[in-house]
C-alpha cells in the first residue's frame, strides 16, 4: 500500500501497528492488508482492545474469553504477525471507557513496537457502525498525533456498504471512490486466518458477502499524514 508519510511511494513501512477493537477484526477486516504489509517485509504488531463477544455472548464465560484469545493468536500467526496484545476492556462498551485510558494502552504499544505507521478502522462510524471500532480508532489517532505517525483507515466504497446494508440490515459506512485509495490484495492468507476464528466465521454471515463484493481489492483512507519521515 502507498502509505502517507513515507519518503517515496515505493518505500514500505518497516514496522506497522494495527489497532482493533475485537478479536477477528484483524482477520475479517484487515487481514488482506496485513498480509500485504508482511509480504512487503514489514514487522506487524496487533493491539486488540477487547476480547470481543467474550462478554456480550458469554457474560461470565471464561471459556469463551480463552477461546477468543486462542483464535486471535492462531489467526495472527497465519497472517505472519510478529506480535499480538489482547486487552480486557469491555466489548460493546469501549466508547464508555475513558479515552485517556485507551490512549495509554495505545501509547504503551507504540513504545514497544516503534511503528513507522498505524492501520485502523476508519473512524467515521467505525466502518461497520459499531461504536467500539470508532473508539479504538479515535484513541489511536490521538496517540499518532503526539508521535507524528501516519495512520491509514480501512474503509469501504459506498457501493459495497449500501449493498451490505440492504441485504443484511447492517450499518456499514461507505465512501465515494474518489475519496479512497484502492489496494490490490491476495486473500489466501486472510482466508486461512478467518477460518481460525471458528466461533465467528459462520456460514451466511455478512463477512462472506463483503469479501465476495470486494474481490481482490481493499480500500484505505489516509487519516493522518506524518509531518516528517519516520526514523530508524
Tab-separated table of C-alpha atoms in Angstrom:
chain	number	residue	atom	x	y	z
A	1	UNK	CA	0.000	0.000	0.000
A	2	UNK	CA	1.204	3.518	-0.656
A	3	UNK	CA	1.478	4.965	2.820
A	4	UNK	CA	1.341	8.659	3.630
A	5	UNK	CA	4.446	9.913	5.366
A	6	UNK	CA	6.834	7.611	3.503
A	7	UNK	CA	9.917	9.003	1.791
A	8	UNK	CA	8.638	7.615	-1.534
A	9	UNK	CA	5.636	5.582	-2.776
A	10	UNK	CA	7.915	2.567	-3.265
A	11	UNK	CA	9.208	2.534	0.310
A	12	UNK	CA	7.039	0.353	2.575
A	13	UNK	CA	6.644	0.767	6.293
A	14	UNK	CA	9.169	-1.386	8.122
A	15	UNK	CA	7.106	-1.656	11.300
A	16	UNK	CA	3.311	-1.476	11.361
A	17	UNK	CA	0.983	-1.284	14.355
A	18	UNK	CA	-2.596	-2.479	13.844
A	19	UNK	CA	-5.124	-1.331	16.446
A	20	UNK	CA	-8.548	-3.002	16.540
A	21	UNK	CA	-11.450	-3.342	18.934
A	22	UNK	CA	-12.304	-7.053	18.708
A	23	UNK	CA	-10.603	-10.381	18.020
A	24	UNK	CA	-11.393	-11.237	14.362
A	25	UNK	CA	-11.155	-7.575	13.244
A	26	UNK	CA	-7.537	-8.219	12.302
A	27	UNK	CA	-8.581	-11.100	10.019
A	28	UNK	CA	-12.132	-10.386	8.870
A	29	UNK	CA	-11.460	-6.724	8.080
A	30	UNK	CA	-7.736	-6.063	7.850
A	31	UNK	CA	-6.340	-9.497	7.050
A	32	UNK	CA	-5.518	-8.892	3.395
A	33	UNK	CA	-3.925	-5.523	4.177
A	34	UNK	CA	-1.841	-7.049	6.973
A	35	UNK	CA	-0.743	-9.839	4.658
A	36	UNK	CA	0.330	-7.286	2.052
A	37	UNK	CA	2.451	-5.428	4.588
A	38	UNK	CA	4.067	-8.663	5.794
A	39	UNK	CA	4.767	-9.700	2.189
A	40	UNK	CA	6.475	-6.334	1.668
A	41	UNK	CA	8.803	-7.088	4.581
A	42	UNK	CA	7.084	-5.248	7.420
A	43	UNK	CA	7.023	-6.410	11.023
A	44	UNK	CA	3.369	-6.188	12.052
A	45	UNK	CA	2.076	-5.959	15.622
A	46	UNK	CA	-1.610	-6.195	16.552
A	47	UNK	CA	-3.199	-4.494	19.560
A	48	UNK	CA	-6.757	-5.663	20.280
A	49	UNK	CA	-8.541	-3.716	22.996
A	50	UNK	CA	-11.286	-6.218	23.944
A	51	UNK	CA	-11.965	-9.959	23.896
A	52	UNK	CA	-14.923	-9.432	21.616
A	53	UNK	CA	-18.027	-11.443	22.304
A	54	UNK	CA	-16.451	-12.942	25.416
A	55	UNK	CA	-18.733	-10.659	27.411
A	56	UNK	CA	-21.655	-9.920	25.071
A	57	UNK	CA	-22.182	-13.589	24.240
A	58	UNK	CA	-20.632	-15.295	27.202
A	59	UNK	CA	-21.268	-12.935	30.119
A	60	UNK	CA	-19.050	-14.621	32.722
A	61	UNK	CA	-17.790	-17.398	30.480
A	62	UNK	CA	-14.031	-17.707	30.912
A	63	UNK	CA	-14.006	-20.493	28.352
A	64	UNK	CA	-15.224	-18.127	25.636
A	65	UNK	CA	-12.678	-15.480	26.610
A	66	UNK	CA	-9.902	-18.067	26.370
A	67	UNK	CA	-11.252	-19.282	23.038
A	68	UNK	CA	-11.256	-15.778	21.589
A	69	UNK	CA	-7.668	-15.261	22.769
A	70	UNK	CA	-6.571	-18.532	21.207
A	71	UNK	CA	-8.334	-17.753	17.930
A	72	UNK	CA	-6.660	-14.348	17.735
A	73	UNK	CA	-3.205	-15.811	18.346
A	74	UNK	CA	-3.697	-18.516	15.715
A	75	UNK	CA	-5.095	-16.091	13.146
A	76	UNK	CA	-2.252	-13.641	13.714
A	77	UNK	CA	0.250	-16.428	13.126
A	78	UNK	CA	-1.466	-17.282	9.848
A	79	UNK	CA	-1.074	-13.654	8.783
A	80	UNK	CA	2.580	-13.568	9.790
A	81	UNK	CA	2.198	-11.020	12.576
A	82	UNK	CA	5.209	-10.648	14.849
A	83	UNK	CA	3.275	-9.725	17.988
A	84	UNK	CA	-0.276	-9.676	19.357
A	85	UNK	CA	-1.538	-7.977	22.503
A	86	UNK	CA	-5.068	-8.635	23.773
A	87	UNK	CA	-6.578	-6.411	26.463
A	88	UNK	CA	-9.676	-6.779	28.618
A	89	UNK	CA	-11.715	-3.635	28.025
A	90	UNK	CA	-15.457	-4.330	27.794
A	91	UNK	CA	-16.643	-5.115	24.300
A	92	UNK	CA	-19.836	-3.346	23.341
A	93	UNK	CA	-18.925	-0.547	25.749
A	94	UNK	CA	-15.494	0.555	24.592
A	95	UNK	CA	-16.849	4.019	23.833
A	96	UNK	CA	-17.730	4.382	27.521
A	97	UNK	CA	-14.128	3.804	28.610
A	98	UNK	CA	-12.197	6.966	29.414
A	99	UNK	CA	-10.394	7.960	26.235
A	100	UNK	CA	-7.259	8.699	28.234
A	101	UNK	CA	-7.163	5.057	29.361
A	102	UNK	CA	-7.401	3.776	25.791
A	103	UNK	CA	-4.746	6.237	24.682
A	104	UNK	CA	-2.382	4.982	27.392
A	105	UNK	CA	-2.825	1.456	26.076
A	106	UNK	CA	-2.017	2.557	22.543
A	107	UNK	CA	0.902	4.660	23.808
A	108	UNK	CA	2.361	1.603	25.518
A	109	UNK	CA	2.157	-0.422	22.316
A	110	UNK	CA	3.703	2.379	20.274
A	111	UNK	CA	6.594	2.487	22.749
A	112	UNK	CA	7.060	-1.298	22.483
A	113	UNK	CA	6.805	-1.643	18.705
A	114	UNK	CA	8.085	1.750	17.423
A	115	UNK	CA	5.901	1.683	14.294
A	116	UNK	CA	6.505	3.676	11.139
A	117	UNK	CA	2.751	3.788	10.629
A	118	UNK	CA	-0.549	2.590	12.025
A	119	UNK	CA	-3.528	0.805	10.470
A	120	UNK	CA	-7.027	1.111	11.961
A	121	UNK	CA	-10.704	1.043	11.024
A	122	UNK	CA	-11.889	4.308	9.522
A	123	UNK	CA	-13.298	6.255	12.484
A	124	UNK	CA	-16.399	7.612	10.720
A	125	UNK	CA	-18.907	5.125	12.041
A	126	UNK	CA	-16.099	2.634	12.554
A	127	UNK	CA	-16.878	1.247	9.063
A	128	UNK	CA	-19.444	-1.171	10.484
A	129	UNK	CA	-21.377	1.307	12.584
A	130	UNK	CA	-20.045	-0.299	15.774
A	131	UNK	CA	-19.008	2.342	18.339
A	132	UNK	CA	-16.206	0.102	19.651
A	133	UNK	CA	-14.386	0.423	16.339
A	134	UNK	CA	-14.719	4.177	16.346
A	135	UNK	CA	-13.460	4.460	19.937
A	136	UNK	CA	-10.388	2.352	19.157
A	137	UNK	CA	-9.544	4.425	16.090
A	138	UNK	CA	-10.056	7.811	17.757
A	139	UNK	CA	-7.771	6.863	20.650
A	140	UNK	CA	-5.154	5.705	18.162
A	141	UNK	CA	-5.368	8.914	16.143
A	142	UNK	CA	-4.793	10.974	19.292
A	143	UNK	CA	-1.645	8.989	20.064
A	144	UNK	CA	-0.461	9.152	16.446
A	145	UNK	CA	-0.740	12.935	16.505
A	146	UNK	CA	1.524	13.124	19.555
A	147	UNK	CA	4.140	10.948	17.824
A	148	UNK	CA	3.676	12.418	14.336
A	149	UNK	CA	2.851	8.997	12.893
A	150	UNK	CA	0.885	8.396	9.698
A	151	UNK	CA	-2.387	6.480	10.004
A	152	UNK	CA	-4.353	4.623	7.350
A	153	UNK	CA	-8.004	3.768	7.863
A	154	UNK	CA	-9.600	0.669	6.354
A	155	UNK	CA	-12.796	1.743	4.614
A	156	UNK	CA	-15.449	0.553	2.186
A	157	UNK	CA	-16.682	2.050	-1.073
A	158	UNK	CA	-20.273	3.166	-0.843
A	159	UNK	CA	-21.335	0.629	-3.471
A	160	UNK	CA	-20.288	-2.175	-1.132
A	161	UNK	CA	-21.593	-0.604	2.077
A	162	UNK	CA	-25.001	0.072	0.502
A	163	UNK	CA	-25.287	-3.487	-0.833
A	164	UNK	CA	-24.466	-4.946	2.593
A	165	UNK	CA	-26.858	-2.630	4.398
A	166	UNK	CA	-29.725	-3.582	2.112
A	167	UNK	CA	-29.028	-7.313	2.253
A	168	UNK	CA	-28.286	-7.626	5.964
A	169	UNK	CA	-29.886	-4.599	7.613
A	170	UNK	CA	-26.364	-3.572	8.648
A	171	UNK	CA	-24.947	-0.117	9.326
A	172	UNK	CA	-21.803	-0.017	7.196
A	173	UNK	CA	-20.453	3.418	6.327
A	174	UNK	CA	-19.001	3.863	2.841
A	175	UNK	CA	-17.168	6.487	0.791
A	176	UNK	CA	-17.179	7.636	-2.808
A	177	UNK	CA	-14.473	6.006	-4.890
A	178	UNK	CA	-12.539	9.253	-5.297
A	179	UNK	CA	-12.153	9.520	-1.512
A	180	UNK	CA	-10.396	6.164	-1.231
A	181	UNK	CA	-7.189	4.504	-2.306
A	182	UNK	CA	-7.755	1.084	-3.875
A	183	UNK	CA	-5.262	-1.624	-2.905
A	184	UNK	CA	-4.953	-4.893	-4.822
A	185	UNK	CA	-4.641	-7.797	-2.375
A	186	UNK	CA	-4.216	-11.562	-2.213
A	187	UNK	CA	-6.777	-13.102	0.144
A	188	UNK	CA	-5.150	-16.525	0.512
A	189	UNK	CA	-3.647	-15.949	3.951
A	190	UNK	CA	-6.564	-13.813	5.068
A	191	UNK	CA	-8.977	-16.666	4.413
A	192	UNK	CA	-6.776	-19.073	6.358
A	193	UNK	CA	-6.743	-16.598	9.245
A	194	UNK	CA	-10.508	-16.106	9.067
A	195	UNK	CA	-11.027	-19.847	9.490
A	196	UNK	CA	-9.052	-19.725	12.732
A	197	UNK	CA	-11.939	-17.678	14.150
A	198	UNK	CA	-14.286	-20.632	14.015
A	199	UNK	CA	-16.597	-19.171	16.670
A	200	UNK	CA	-17.343	-16.150	14.476
A	201	UNK	CA	-16.829	-17.087	10.804
A	202	UNK	CA	-20.252	-18.669	10.470
A	203	UNK	CA	-21.792	-19.577	7.085
A	204	UNK	CA	-24.120	-16.944	5.659
A	205	UNK	CA	-22.653	-14.073	7.666
A	206	UNK	CA	-22.043	-10.629	6.239
A	207	UNK	CA	-18.300	-11.343	6.180
A	208	UNK	CA	-18.508	-13.679	3.207
A	209	UNK	CA	-20.694	-11.383	1.148
A	210	UNK	CA	-18.385	-8.429	1.835
A	211	UNK	CA	-15.354	-10.385	0.662
A	212	UNK	CA	-17.251	-11.501	-2.422
A	213	UNK	CA	-18.213	-7.920	-3.287
A	214	UNK	CA	-14.682	-6.595	-2.730
A	215	UNK	CA	-12.939	-9.312	-4.743
A	216	UNK	CA	-9.188	-8.746	-4.798
A	217	UNK	CA	-9.355	-5.061	-3.833
A	218	UNK	CA	-9.401	-3.383	-0.423
A	219	UNK	CA	-9.682	0.342	0.238
A	220	UNK	CA	-7.934	2.695	2.624
A	221	UNK	CA	-8.270	6.347	3.510
A	222	UNK	CA	-5.329	8.425	4.769
A	223	UNK	CA	-6.389	9.625	8.220
A	224	UNK	CA	-3.148	11.306	9.186
A	225	UNK	CA	-0.064	12.225	7.200
A	226	UNK	CA	3.182	12.467	9.102
A	227	UNK	CA	4.999	15.785	9.021
A	228	UNK	CA	8.352	14.027	8.957
A	229	UNK	CA	9.805	10.844	7.502
A	230	UNK	CA	9.789	8.020	10.114
A	231	UNK	CA	13.234	7.396	11.550
A	232	UNK	CA	15.010	4.090	12.230
